[in-house]
PDB file of C-alpha atoms in Angstrom:
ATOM      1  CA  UNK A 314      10.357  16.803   5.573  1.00 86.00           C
ATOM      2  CA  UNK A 315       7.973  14.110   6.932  1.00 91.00           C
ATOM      3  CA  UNK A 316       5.788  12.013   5.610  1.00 95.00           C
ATOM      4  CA  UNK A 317       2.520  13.853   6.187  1.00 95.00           C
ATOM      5  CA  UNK A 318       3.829  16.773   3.384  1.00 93.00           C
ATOM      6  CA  UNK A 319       4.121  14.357   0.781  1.00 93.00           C
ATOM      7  CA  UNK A 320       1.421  11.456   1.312  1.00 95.00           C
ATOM      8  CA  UNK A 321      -1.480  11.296  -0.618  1.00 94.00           C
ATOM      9  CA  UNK A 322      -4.138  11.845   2.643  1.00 95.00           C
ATOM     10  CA  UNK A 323      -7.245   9.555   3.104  1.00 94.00           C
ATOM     11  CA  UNK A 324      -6.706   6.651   0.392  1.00 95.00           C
ATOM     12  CA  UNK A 325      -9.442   4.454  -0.986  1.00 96.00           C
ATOM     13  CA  UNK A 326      -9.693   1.864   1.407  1.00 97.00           C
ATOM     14  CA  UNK A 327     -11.602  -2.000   1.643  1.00 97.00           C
ATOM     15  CA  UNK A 328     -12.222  -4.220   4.505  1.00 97.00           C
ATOM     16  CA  UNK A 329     -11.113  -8.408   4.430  1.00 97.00           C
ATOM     17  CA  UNK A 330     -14.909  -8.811   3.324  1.00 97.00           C
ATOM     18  CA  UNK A 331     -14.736  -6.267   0.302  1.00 97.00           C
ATOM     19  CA  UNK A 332     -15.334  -8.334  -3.350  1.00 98.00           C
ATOM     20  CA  UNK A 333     -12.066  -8.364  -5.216  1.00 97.00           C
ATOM     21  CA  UNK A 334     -13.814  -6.985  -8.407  1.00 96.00           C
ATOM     22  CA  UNK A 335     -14.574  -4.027  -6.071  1.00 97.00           C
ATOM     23  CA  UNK A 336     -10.890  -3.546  -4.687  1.00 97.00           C
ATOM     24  CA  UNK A 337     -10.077  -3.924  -8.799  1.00 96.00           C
ATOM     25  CA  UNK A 338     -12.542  -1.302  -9.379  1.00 97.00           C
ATOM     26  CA  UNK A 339     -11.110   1.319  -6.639  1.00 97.00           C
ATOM     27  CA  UNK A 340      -7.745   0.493  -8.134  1.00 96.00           C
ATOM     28  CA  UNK A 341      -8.835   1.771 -11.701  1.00 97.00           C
ATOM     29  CA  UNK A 342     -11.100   4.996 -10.285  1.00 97.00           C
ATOM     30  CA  UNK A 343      -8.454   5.504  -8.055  1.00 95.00           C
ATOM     31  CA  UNK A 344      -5.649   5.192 -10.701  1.00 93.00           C
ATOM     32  CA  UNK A 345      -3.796   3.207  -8.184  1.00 93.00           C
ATOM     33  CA  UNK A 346      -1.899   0.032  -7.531  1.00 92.00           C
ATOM     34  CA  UNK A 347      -2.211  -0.762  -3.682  1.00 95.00           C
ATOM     35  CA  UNK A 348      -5.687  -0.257  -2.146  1.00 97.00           C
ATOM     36  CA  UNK A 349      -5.047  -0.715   2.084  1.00 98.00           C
ATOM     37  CA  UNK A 350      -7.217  -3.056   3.486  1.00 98.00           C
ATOM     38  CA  UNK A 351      -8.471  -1.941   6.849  1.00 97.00           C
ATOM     39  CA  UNK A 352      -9.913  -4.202   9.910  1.00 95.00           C
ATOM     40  CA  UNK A 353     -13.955  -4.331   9.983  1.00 92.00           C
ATOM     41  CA  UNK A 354     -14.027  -3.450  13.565  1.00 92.00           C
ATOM     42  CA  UNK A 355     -14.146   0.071  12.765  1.00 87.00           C
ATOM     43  CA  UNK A 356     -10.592   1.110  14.109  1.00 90.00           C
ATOM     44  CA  UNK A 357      -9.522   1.804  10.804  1.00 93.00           C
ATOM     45  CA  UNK A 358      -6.048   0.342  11.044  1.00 96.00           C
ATOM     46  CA  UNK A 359      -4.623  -1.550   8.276  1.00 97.00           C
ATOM     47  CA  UNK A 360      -4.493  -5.413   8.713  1.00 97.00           C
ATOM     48  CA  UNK A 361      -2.974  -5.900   4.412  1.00 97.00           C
ATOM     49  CA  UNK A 362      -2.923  -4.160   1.530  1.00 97.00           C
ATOM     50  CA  UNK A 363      -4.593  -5.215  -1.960  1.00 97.00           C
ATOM     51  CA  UNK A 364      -1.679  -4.512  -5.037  1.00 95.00           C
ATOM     52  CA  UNK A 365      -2.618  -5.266  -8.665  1.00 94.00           C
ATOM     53  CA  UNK A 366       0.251  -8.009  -8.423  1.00 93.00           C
ATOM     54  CA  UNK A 367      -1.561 -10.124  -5.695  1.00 95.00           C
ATOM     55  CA  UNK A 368      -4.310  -9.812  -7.891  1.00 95.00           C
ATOM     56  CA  UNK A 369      -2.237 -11.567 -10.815  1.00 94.00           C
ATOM     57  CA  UNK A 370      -0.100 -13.855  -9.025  1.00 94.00           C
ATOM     58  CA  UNK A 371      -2.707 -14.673  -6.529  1.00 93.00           C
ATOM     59  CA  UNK A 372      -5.573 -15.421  -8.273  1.00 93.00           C
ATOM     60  CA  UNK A 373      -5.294 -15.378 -11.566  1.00 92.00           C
ATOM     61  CA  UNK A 374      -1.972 -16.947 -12.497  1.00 93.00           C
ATOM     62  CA  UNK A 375      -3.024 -19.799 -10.122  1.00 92.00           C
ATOM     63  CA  UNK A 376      -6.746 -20.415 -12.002  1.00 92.00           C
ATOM     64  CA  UNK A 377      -8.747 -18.777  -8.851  1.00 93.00           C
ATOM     65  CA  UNK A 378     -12.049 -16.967 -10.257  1.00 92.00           C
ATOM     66  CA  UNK A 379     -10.829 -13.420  -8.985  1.00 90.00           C
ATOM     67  CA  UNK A 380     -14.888 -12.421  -9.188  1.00 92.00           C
ATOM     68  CA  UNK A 381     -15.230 -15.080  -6.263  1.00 94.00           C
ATOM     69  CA  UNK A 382     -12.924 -13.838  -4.526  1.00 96.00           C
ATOM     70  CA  UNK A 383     -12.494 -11.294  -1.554  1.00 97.00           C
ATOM     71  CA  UNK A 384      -9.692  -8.865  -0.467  1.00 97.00           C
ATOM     72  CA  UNK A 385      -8.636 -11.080   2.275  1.00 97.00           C
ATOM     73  CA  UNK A 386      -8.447 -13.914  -0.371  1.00 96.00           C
ATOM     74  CA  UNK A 387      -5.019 -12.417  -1.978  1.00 94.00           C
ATOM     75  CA  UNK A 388      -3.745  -9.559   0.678  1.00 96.00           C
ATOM     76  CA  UNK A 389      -0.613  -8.806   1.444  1.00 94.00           C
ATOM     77  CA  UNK A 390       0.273  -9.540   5.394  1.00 94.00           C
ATOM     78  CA  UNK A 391       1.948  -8.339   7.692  1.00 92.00           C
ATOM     79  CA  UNK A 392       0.957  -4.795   6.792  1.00 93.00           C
ATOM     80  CA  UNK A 393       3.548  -2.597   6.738  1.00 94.00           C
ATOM     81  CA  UNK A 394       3.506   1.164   8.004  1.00 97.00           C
ATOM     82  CA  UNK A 395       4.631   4.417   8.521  1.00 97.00           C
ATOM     83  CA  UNK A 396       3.705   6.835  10.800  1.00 97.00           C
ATOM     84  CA  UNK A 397       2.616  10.093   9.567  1.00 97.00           C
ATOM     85  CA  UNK A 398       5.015  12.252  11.077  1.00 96.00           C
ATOM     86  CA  UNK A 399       7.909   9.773  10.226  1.00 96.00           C
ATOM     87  CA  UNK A 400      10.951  12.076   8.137  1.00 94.00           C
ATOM     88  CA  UNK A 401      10.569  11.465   4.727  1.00 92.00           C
ATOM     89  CA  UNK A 402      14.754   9.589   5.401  1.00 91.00           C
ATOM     90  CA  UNK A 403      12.792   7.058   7.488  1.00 94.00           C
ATOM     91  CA  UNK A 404      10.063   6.308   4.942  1.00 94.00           C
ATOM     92  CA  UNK A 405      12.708   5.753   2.218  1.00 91.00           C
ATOM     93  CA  UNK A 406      14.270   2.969   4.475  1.00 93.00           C
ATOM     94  CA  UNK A 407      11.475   1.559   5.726  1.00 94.00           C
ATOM     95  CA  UNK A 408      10.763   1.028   1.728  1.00 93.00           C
ATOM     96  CA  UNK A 409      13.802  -0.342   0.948  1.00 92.00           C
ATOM     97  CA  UNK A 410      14.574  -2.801   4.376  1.00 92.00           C
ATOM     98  CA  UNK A 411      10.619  -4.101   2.960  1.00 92.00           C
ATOM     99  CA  UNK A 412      10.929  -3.879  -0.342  1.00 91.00           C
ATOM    100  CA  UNK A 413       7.671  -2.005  -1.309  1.00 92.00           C
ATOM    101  CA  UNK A 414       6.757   0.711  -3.945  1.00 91.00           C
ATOM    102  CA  UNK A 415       3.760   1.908  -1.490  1.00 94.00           C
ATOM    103  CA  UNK A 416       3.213   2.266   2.818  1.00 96.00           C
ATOM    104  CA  UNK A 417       0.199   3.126   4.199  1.00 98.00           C
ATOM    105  CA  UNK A 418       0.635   5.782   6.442  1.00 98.00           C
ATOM    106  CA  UNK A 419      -1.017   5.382  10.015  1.00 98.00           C
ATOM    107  CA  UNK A 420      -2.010   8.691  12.833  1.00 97.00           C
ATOM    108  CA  UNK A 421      -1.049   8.927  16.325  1.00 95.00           C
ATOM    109  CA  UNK A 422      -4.122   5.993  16.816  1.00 96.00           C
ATOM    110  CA  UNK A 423      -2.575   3.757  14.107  1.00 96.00           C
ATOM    111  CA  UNK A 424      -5.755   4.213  11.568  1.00 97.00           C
ATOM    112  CA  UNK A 425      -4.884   4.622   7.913  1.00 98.00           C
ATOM    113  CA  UNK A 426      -4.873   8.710   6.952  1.00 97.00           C
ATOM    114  CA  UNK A 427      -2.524   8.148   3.670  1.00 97.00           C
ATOM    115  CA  UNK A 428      -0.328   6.223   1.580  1.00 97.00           C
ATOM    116  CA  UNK A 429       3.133   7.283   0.018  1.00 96.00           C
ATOM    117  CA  UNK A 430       4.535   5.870  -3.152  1.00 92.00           C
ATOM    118  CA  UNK A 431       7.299   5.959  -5.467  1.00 90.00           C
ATOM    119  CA  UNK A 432       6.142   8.288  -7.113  1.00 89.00           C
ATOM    120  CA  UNK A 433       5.790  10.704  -3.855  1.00 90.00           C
ATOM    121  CA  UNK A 434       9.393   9.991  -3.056  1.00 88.00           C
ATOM    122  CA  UNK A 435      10.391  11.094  -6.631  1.00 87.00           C
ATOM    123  CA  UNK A 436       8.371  14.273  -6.787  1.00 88.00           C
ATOM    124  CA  UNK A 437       9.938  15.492  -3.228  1.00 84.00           C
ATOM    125  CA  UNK A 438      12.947  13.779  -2.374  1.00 78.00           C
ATOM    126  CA  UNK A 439      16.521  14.555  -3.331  1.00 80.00           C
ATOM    127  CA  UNK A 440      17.451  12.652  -6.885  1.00 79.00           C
ATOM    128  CA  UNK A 441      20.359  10.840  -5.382  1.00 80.00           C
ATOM    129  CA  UNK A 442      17.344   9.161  -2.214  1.00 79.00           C
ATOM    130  CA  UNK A 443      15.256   8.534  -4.828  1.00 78.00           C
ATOM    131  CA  UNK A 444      17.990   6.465  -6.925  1.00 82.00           C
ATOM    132  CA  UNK A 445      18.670   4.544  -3.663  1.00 84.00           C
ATOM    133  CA  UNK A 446      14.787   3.723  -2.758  1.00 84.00           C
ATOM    134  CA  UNK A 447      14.332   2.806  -6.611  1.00 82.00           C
ATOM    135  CA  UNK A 448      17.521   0.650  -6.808  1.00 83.00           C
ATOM    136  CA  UNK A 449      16.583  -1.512  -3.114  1.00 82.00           C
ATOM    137  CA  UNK A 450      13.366  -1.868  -3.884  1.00 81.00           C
ATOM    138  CA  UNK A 451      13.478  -3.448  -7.503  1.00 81.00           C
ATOM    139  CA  UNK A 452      16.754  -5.651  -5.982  1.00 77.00           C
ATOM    140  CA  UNK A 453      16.349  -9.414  -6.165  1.00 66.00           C
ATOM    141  CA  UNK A 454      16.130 -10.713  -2.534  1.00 61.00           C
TER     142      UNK A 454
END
């Protein structure tokens, strides 16, 4: 199975510019935890991603006003990808060697067309992948 059957296609997306409190909004329309950040030249392809974590850690548990902040203020870097017609196998350890709950997933071109969770690998992987994927990814390292 790859990656394009199970990814959620064209995610809400920001650009390194995009006000924080508007990334935290997508995150709560979008009922998501990860919103991609993408480059402002137009190419589409991912330069971070926003999670509701960096949000905490980053700004908040430090005393930074979040509502002066922007998405390149608290992104993730490098961004870390999979290509769309990756196996499913390949996402799974491309999770765990990263230790991520979310990859954007990138075309042919390298723009962002979708994102896979958890919560993908769960619904369409085998129970005995998912157990692996869940268990590397929450390890301490």
């Amino acid at each position: 199975m790859s990656v394009h059957a199970v990814m959620t296609a064209n995610p809400a997306c920001c650009s390194p510019s995009t006000p924080l409190r508007l990334v935290a909004a997508m995150m709560k329309e979008n009922d998501c935890g990860q919103i991609p950040v993408v480059n402002e030249d137009g190419s589409g392809r991912p330069v971070g991603v926003v999670t509701d974590r960096d949000i905490s850690i980053r700004m908040v548990a430090i005393g930074r006003n979040p509502l002066d902040a922007t998405a390149q203020d608290c992104m993730s870097t490098p961004c870390i990808t999979i290509s769309a017609d990756s196996s499913l196998d390949d996402c799974c350890e491309a999770m765990e060697s990263a230790k991520v709950r979310r990859l954007p997933v990138v075309d042919g071109e390298g723009r962002l067309c979708g994102i896979v969770a958890l919560a993908d690998i769960a619904r369409h992987a085998n129970a005995a992948a998912t157990v692996e994927v869940v268990k590397e990814v929450s390890a301490a390292g």
